[in-house]
mmCIF file of C-alpha atoms and ligand atoms in Angstrom:
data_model
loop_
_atom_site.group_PDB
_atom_site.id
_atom_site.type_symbol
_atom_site.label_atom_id
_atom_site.label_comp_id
_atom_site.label_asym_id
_atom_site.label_seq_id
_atom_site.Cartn_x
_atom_site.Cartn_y
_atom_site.Cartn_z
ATOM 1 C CA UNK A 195 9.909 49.249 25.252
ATOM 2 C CA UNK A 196 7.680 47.954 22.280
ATOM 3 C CA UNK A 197 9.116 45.334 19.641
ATOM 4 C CA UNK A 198 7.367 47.789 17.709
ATOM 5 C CA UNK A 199 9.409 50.952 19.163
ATOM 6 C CA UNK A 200 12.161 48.917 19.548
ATOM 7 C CA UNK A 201 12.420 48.402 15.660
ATOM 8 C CA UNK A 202 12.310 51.342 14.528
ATOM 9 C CA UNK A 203 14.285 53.027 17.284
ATOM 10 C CA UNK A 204 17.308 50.743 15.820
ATOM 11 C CA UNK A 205 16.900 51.785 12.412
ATOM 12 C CA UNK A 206 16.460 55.420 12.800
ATOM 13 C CA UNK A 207 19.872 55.185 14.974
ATOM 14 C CA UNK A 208 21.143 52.932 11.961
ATOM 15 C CA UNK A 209 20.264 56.236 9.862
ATOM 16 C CA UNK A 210 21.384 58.674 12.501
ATOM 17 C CA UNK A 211 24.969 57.402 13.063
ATOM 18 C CA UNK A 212 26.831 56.547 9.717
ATOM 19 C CA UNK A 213 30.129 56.541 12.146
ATOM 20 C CA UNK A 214 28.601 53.048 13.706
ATOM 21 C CA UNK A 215 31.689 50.459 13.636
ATOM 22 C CA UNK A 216 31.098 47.224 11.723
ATOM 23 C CA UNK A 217 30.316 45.408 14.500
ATOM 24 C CA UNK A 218 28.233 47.475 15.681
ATOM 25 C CA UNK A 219 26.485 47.427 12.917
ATOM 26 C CA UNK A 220 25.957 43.809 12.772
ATOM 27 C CA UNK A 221 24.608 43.791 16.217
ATOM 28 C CA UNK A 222 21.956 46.171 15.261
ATOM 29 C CA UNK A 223 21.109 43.901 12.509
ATOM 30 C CA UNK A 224 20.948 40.930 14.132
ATOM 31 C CA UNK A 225 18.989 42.355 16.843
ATOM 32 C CA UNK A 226 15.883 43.788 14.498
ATOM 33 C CA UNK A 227 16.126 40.352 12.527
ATOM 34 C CA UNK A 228 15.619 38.860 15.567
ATOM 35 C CA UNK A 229 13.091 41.135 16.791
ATOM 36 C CA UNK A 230 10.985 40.649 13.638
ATOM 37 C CA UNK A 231 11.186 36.992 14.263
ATOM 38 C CA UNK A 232 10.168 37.245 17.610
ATOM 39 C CA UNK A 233 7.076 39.602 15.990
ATOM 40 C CA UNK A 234 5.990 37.013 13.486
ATOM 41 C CA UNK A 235 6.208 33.941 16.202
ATOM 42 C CA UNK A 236 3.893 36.023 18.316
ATOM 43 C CA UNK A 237 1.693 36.473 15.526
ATOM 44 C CA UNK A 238 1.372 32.905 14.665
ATOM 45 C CA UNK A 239 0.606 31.799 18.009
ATOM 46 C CA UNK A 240 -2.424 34.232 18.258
ATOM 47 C CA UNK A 241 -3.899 32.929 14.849
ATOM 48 C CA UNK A 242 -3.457 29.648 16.077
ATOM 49 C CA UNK A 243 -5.200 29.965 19.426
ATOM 50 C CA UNK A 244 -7.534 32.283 17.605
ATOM 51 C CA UNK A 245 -8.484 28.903 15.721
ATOM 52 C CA UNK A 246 -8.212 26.235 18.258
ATOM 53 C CA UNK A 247 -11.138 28.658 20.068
ATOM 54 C CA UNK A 248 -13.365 28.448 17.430
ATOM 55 C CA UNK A 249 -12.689 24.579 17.059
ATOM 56 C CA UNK A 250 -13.298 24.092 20.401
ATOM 57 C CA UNK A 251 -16.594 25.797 20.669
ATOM 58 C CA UNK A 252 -18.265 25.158 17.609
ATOM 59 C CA UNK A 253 -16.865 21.238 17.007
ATOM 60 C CA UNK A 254 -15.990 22.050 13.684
ATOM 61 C CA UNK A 255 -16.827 19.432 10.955
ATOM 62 C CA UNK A 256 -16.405 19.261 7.337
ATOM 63 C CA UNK A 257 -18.473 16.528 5.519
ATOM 64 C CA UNK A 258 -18.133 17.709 2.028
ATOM 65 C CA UNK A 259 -14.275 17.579 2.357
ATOM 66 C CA UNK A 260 -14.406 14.103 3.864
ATOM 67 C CA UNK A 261 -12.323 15.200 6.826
ATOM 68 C CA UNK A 262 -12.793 16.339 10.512
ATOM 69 C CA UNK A 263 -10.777 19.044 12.406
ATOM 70 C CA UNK A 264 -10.573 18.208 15.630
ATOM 71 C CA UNK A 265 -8.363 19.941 18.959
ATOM 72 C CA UNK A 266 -6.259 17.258 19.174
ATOM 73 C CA UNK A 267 -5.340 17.343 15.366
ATOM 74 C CA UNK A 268 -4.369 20.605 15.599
ATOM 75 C CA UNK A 269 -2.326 20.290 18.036
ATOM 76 C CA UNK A 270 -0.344 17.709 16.699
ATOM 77 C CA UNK A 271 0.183 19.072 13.401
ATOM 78 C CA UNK A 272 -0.714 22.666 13.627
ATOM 79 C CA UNK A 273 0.754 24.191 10.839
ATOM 80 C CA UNK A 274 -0.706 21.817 8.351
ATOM 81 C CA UNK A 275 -4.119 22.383 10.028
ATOM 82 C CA UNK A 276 -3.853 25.788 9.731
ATOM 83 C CA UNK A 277 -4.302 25.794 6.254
ATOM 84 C CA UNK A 278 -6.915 23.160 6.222
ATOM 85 C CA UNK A 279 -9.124 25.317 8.566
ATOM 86 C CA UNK A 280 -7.693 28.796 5.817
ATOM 87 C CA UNK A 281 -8.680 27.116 2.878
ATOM 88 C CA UNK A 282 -11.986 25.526 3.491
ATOM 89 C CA UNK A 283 -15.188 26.928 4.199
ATOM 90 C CA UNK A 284 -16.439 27.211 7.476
ATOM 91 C CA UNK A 285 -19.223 24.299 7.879
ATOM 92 C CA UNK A 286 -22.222 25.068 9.451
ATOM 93 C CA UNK A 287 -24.974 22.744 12.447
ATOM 94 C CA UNK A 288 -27.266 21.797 9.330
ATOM 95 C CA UNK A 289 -24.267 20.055 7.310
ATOM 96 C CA UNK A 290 -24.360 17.284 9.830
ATOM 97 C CA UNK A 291 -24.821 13.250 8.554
ATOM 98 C CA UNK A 292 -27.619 11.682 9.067
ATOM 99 C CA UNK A 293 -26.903 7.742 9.623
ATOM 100 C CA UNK A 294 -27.868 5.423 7.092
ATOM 101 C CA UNK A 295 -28.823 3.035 9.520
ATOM 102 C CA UNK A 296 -30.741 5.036 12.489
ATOM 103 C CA UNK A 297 -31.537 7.643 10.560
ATOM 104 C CA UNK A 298 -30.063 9.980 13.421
ATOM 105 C CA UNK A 299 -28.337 13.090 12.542
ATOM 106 C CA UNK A 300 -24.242 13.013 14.176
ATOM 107 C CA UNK A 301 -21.530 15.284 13.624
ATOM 108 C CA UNK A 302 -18.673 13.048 12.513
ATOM 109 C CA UNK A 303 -17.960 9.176 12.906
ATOM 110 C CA UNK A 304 -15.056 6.896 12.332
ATOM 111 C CA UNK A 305 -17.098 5.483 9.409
ATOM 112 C CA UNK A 306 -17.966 8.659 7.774
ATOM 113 C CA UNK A 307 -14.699 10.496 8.642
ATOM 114 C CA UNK A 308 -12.161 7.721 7.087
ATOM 115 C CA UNK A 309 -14.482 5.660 4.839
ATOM 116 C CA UNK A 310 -17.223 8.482 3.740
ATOM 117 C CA UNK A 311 -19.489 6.202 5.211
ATOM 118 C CA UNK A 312 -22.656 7.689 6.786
ATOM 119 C CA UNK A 313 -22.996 5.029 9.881
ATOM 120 C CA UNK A 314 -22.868 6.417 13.213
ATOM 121 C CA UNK A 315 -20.518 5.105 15.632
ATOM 122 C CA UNK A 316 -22.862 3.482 17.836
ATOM 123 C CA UNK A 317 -24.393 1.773 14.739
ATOM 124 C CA UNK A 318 -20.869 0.322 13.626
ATOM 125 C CA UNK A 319 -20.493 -1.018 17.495
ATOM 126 C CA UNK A 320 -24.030 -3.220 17.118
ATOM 127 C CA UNK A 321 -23.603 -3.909 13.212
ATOM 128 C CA UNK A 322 -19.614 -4.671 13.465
ATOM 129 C CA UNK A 323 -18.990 -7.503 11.409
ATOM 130 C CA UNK A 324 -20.549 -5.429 8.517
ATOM 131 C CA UNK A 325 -17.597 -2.949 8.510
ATOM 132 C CA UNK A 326 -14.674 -5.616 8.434
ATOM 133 C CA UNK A 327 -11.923 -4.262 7.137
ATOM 134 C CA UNK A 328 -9.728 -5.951 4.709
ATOM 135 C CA UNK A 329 -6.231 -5.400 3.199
ATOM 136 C CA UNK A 330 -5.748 -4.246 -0.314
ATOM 137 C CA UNK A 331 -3.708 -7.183 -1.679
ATOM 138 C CA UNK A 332 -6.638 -9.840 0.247
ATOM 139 C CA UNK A 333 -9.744 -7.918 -2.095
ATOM 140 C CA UNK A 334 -7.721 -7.799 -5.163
ATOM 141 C CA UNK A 335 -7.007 -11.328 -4.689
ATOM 142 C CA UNK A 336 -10.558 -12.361 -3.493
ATOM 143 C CA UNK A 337 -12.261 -9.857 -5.892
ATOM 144 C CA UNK A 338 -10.127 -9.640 -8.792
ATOM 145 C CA UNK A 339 -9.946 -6.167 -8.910
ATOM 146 C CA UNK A 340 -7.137 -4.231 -10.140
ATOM 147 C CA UNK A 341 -5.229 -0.715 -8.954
ATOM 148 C CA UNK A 342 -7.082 1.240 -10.754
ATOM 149 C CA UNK A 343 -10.463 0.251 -9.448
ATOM 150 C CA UNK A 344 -9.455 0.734 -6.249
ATOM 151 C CA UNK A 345 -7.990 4.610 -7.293
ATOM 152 C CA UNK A 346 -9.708 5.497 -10.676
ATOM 153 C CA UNK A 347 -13.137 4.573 -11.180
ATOM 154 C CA UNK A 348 -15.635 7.363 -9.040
ATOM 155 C CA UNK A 349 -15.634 7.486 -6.039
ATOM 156 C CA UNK A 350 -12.503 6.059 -5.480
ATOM 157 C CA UNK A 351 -12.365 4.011 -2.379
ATOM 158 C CA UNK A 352 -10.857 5.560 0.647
ATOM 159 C CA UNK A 353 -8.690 3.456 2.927
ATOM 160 C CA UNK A 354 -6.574 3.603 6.084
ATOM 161 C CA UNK A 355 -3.123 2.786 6.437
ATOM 162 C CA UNK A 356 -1.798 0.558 9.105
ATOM 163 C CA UNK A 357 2.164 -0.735 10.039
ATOM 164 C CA UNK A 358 2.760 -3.952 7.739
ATOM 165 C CA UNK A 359 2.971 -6.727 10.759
ATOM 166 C CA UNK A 360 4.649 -8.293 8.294
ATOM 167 C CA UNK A 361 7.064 -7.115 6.017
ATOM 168 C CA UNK A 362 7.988 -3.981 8.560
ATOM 169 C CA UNK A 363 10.156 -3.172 5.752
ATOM 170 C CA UNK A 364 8.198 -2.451 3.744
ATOM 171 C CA UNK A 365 6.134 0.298 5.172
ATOM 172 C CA UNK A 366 2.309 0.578 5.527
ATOM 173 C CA UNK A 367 -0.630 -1.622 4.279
ATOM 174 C CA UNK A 368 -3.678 0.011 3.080
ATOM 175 C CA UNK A 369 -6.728 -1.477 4.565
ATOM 176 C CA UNK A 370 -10.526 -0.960 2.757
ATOM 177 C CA UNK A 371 -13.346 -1.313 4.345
ATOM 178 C CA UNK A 372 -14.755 -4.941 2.864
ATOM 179 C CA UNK A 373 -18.650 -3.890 2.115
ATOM 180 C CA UNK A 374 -16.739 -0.795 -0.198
ATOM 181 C CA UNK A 375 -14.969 -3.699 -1.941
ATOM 182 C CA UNK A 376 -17.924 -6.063 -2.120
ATOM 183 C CA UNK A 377 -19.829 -3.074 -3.703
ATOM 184 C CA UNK A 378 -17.116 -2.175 -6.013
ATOM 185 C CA UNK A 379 -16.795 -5.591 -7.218
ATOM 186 C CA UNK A 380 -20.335 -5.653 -8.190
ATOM 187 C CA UNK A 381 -19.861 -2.973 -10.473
ATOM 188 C CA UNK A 382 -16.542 -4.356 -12.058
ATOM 189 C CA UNK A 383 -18.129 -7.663 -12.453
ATOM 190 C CA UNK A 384 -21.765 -7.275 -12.558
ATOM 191 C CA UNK A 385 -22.291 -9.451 -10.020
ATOM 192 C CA UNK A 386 -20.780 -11.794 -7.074
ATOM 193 C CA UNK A 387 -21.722 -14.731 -8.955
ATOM 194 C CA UNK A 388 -20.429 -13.348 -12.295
ATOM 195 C CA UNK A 389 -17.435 -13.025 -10.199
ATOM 196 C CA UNK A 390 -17.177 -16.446 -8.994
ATOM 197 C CA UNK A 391 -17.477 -17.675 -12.664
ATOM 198 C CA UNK A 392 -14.360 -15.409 -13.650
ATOM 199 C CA UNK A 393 -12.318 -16.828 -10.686
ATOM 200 C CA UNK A 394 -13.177 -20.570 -11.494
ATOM 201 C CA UNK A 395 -11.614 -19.527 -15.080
ATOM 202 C CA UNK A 396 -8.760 -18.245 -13.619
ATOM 203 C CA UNK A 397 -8.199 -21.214 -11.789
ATOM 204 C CA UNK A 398 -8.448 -23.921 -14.663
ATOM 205 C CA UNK A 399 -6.684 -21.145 -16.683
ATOM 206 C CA UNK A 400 -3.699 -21.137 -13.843
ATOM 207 C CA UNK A 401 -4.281 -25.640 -13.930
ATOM 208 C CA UNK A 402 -3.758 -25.538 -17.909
ATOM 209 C CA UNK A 403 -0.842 -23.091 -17.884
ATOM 210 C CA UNK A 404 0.565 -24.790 -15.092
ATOM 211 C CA UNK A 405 0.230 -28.172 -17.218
ATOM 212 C CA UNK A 406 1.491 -26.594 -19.994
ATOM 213 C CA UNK A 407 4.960 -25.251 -18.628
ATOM 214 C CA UNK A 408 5.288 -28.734 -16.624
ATOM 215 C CA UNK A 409 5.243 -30.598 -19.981
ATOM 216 C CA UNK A 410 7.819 -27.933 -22.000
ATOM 217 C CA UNK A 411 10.230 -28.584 -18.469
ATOM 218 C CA UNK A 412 9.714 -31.855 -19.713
ATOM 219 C CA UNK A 413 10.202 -31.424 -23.029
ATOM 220 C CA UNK A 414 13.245 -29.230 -21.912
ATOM 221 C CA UNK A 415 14.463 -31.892 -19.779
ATOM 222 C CA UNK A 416 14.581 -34.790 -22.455
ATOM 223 C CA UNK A 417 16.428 -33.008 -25.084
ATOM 224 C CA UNK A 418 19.176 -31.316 -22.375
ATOM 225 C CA UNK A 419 19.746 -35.628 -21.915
ATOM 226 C CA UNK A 420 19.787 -36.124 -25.344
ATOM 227 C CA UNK A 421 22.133 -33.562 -26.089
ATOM 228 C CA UNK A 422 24.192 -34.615 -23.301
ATOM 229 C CA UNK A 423 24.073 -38.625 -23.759
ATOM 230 C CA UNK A 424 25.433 -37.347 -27.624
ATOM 231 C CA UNK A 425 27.913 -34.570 -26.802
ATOM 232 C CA UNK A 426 29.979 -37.623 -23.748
ATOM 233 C CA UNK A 427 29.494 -39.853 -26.917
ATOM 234 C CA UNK A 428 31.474 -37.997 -29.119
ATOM 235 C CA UNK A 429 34.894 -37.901 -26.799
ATOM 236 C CA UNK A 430 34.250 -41.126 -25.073
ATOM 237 C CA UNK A 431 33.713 -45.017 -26.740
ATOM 238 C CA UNK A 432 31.441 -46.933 -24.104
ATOM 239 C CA UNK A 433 33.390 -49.481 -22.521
ATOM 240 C CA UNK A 434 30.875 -52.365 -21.316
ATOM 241 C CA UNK A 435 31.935 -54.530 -18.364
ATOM 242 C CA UNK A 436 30.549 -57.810 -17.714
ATOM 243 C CA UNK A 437 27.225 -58.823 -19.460
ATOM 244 C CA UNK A 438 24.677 -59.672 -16.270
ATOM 245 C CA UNK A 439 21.705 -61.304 -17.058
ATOM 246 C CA UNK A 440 18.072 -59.851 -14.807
ATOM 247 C CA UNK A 441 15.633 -62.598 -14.300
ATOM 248 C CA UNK A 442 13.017 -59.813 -13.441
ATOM 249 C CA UNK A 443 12.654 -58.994 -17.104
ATOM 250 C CA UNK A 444 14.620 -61.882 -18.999
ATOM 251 C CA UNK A 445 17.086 -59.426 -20.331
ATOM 252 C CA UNK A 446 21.024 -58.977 -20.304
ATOM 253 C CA UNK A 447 22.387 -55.748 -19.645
ATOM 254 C CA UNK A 448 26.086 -54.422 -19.924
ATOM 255 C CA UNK A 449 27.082 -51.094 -17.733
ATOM 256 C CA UNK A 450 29.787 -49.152 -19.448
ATOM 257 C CA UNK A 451 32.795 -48.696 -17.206
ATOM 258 C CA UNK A 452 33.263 -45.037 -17.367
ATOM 259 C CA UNK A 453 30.404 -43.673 -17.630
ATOM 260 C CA UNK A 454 27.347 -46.060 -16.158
ATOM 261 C CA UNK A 455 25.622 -46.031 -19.609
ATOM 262 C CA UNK A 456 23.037 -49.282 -19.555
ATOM 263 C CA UNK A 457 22.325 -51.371 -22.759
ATOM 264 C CA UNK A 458 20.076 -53.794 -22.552
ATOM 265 C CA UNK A 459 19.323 -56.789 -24.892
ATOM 266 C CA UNK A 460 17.559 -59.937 -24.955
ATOM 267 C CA UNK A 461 19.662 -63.176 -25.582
ATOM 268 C CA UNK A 462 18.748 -64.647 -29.446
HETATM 269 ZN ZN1 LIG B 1448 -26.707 5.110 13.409
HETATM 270 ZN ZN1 LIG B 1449 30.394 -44.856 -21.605
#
């Protein structure tokens, strides 16, 4: 029997026999729901495979997008692939990159697939230490850049995410590729050395502050004592014990009983 004939046998009988009990009638329902599920799964699966096919044979890439569809993609998350491969155009041979560094044309690389970067793989291999990578918090930090640099000004800069080593806890790190930054902080700043100027001002900036709110602890400090010394004055008369006399400085001194309170005084 078809799931087609199937279906429709069960609701002609559904039509056919209003004496059906209520269970029976429930049965019947359940059974074309389920048939119609059964129907739609099929369906899915056929688009899908449909899809992986042409993945697999043409090595489908999408440069413009900034993203590859690969087999193994799509098998991991085929339902959200789906609609990437629905909803944008199909890309054709002559929309491969052409490396910036060899000049050879290639289909996709980790460069140009996570960074937009056109550098072949076998480029990045010999040129590594070009295409360091560096966390978001180390280039705002070493290239005074802010959030919106990084997502705002055009292009913004793509990134990868990794596991914090870290603070687990708090979730992923974004990680830039450093040249991107380096470029980026050219335009922000004009240049690397007007950059290095605006970091030495941050730094004697940070020294003066730092002076500054050292002095009003200080500050702070003395007149808390003050306070204090007056406030234990005002319940308590200083009662001096014996007068000692310091050869060190030639001065007598008197230490109040109660509360250690030092006068000093030179004998006339
Ligand atoms: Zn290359
Ligand atoms: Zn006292």
């Amino acid at each position: 029997m078809s799931l087609t004939g199937f279906t429709m046998e069960s609701s002609s009988e559904t039509e056919k026999s209003p004496e059906l009990s209520q269970e029976q009638k429930i049965r019947i329902e359940a059974n074309r729901k389920r048939a119609l599920e059964i129907r739609e799964q099929k369906e899915k699966t056929a688009k899908l495979a449909k899809v992986m096919m042409s993945t697999q044979s043409k090595k489908l890439v999408d440069s413009g997008a900034g993203f590859f569809i690969d087999e193994e993609e799509l098998i991991e998350e085929k339902k959200k692939e789906e609609i990437i491969v629905e909803e944008s155009p199909l890309p054709t041979q002559d929309q491969h990159l052409k490396c910036i560094k060899c000049n050879k044309s290639f289909p996709f690389s980790y460069l140009s697939k996570n960074f937009d970067l056109n550098v072949c793989d076998t480029c990045k291999e010999i040129n590594s230490d070009e295409y360091d990578l560096i966390t978001k918090t180390d280039a705002k930090e070493q290239f005074l850049l802010k959030d919106c640099d990084f997502d705002f000004r055009e292009p913004t800069l793509k990134f990868i995410t990794k596991k914090n080593p870290h603070k687990n806890r708090y979730g992923e790190m974004k990680l830039y590729l450093k040249c991107q930054i380096v470029e980026r902080a050219i335009t922000v700043h004009e240049s690397l050395e007007k950059l290095d100027e605006k970091k030495e001002l941050k730094l004697v900036n940070l020294h003066k502050t730092r002076q500054r709110n050292y002095e009003k602890k200080l500050q702070n400090l003395r007149k808390e004592a003050r306070q204090g010394s007056k406030k234990l004055a005002d319940f308590h008369k200083h009662e001096y014990g014996e007068e000692h006399y310091d050869d060190n400085e030639d001065k007598y001194f008197k230490i109040c009983k109660t509360c250690s309170h030092k006068i000093e005084y030179e004998e006339l």
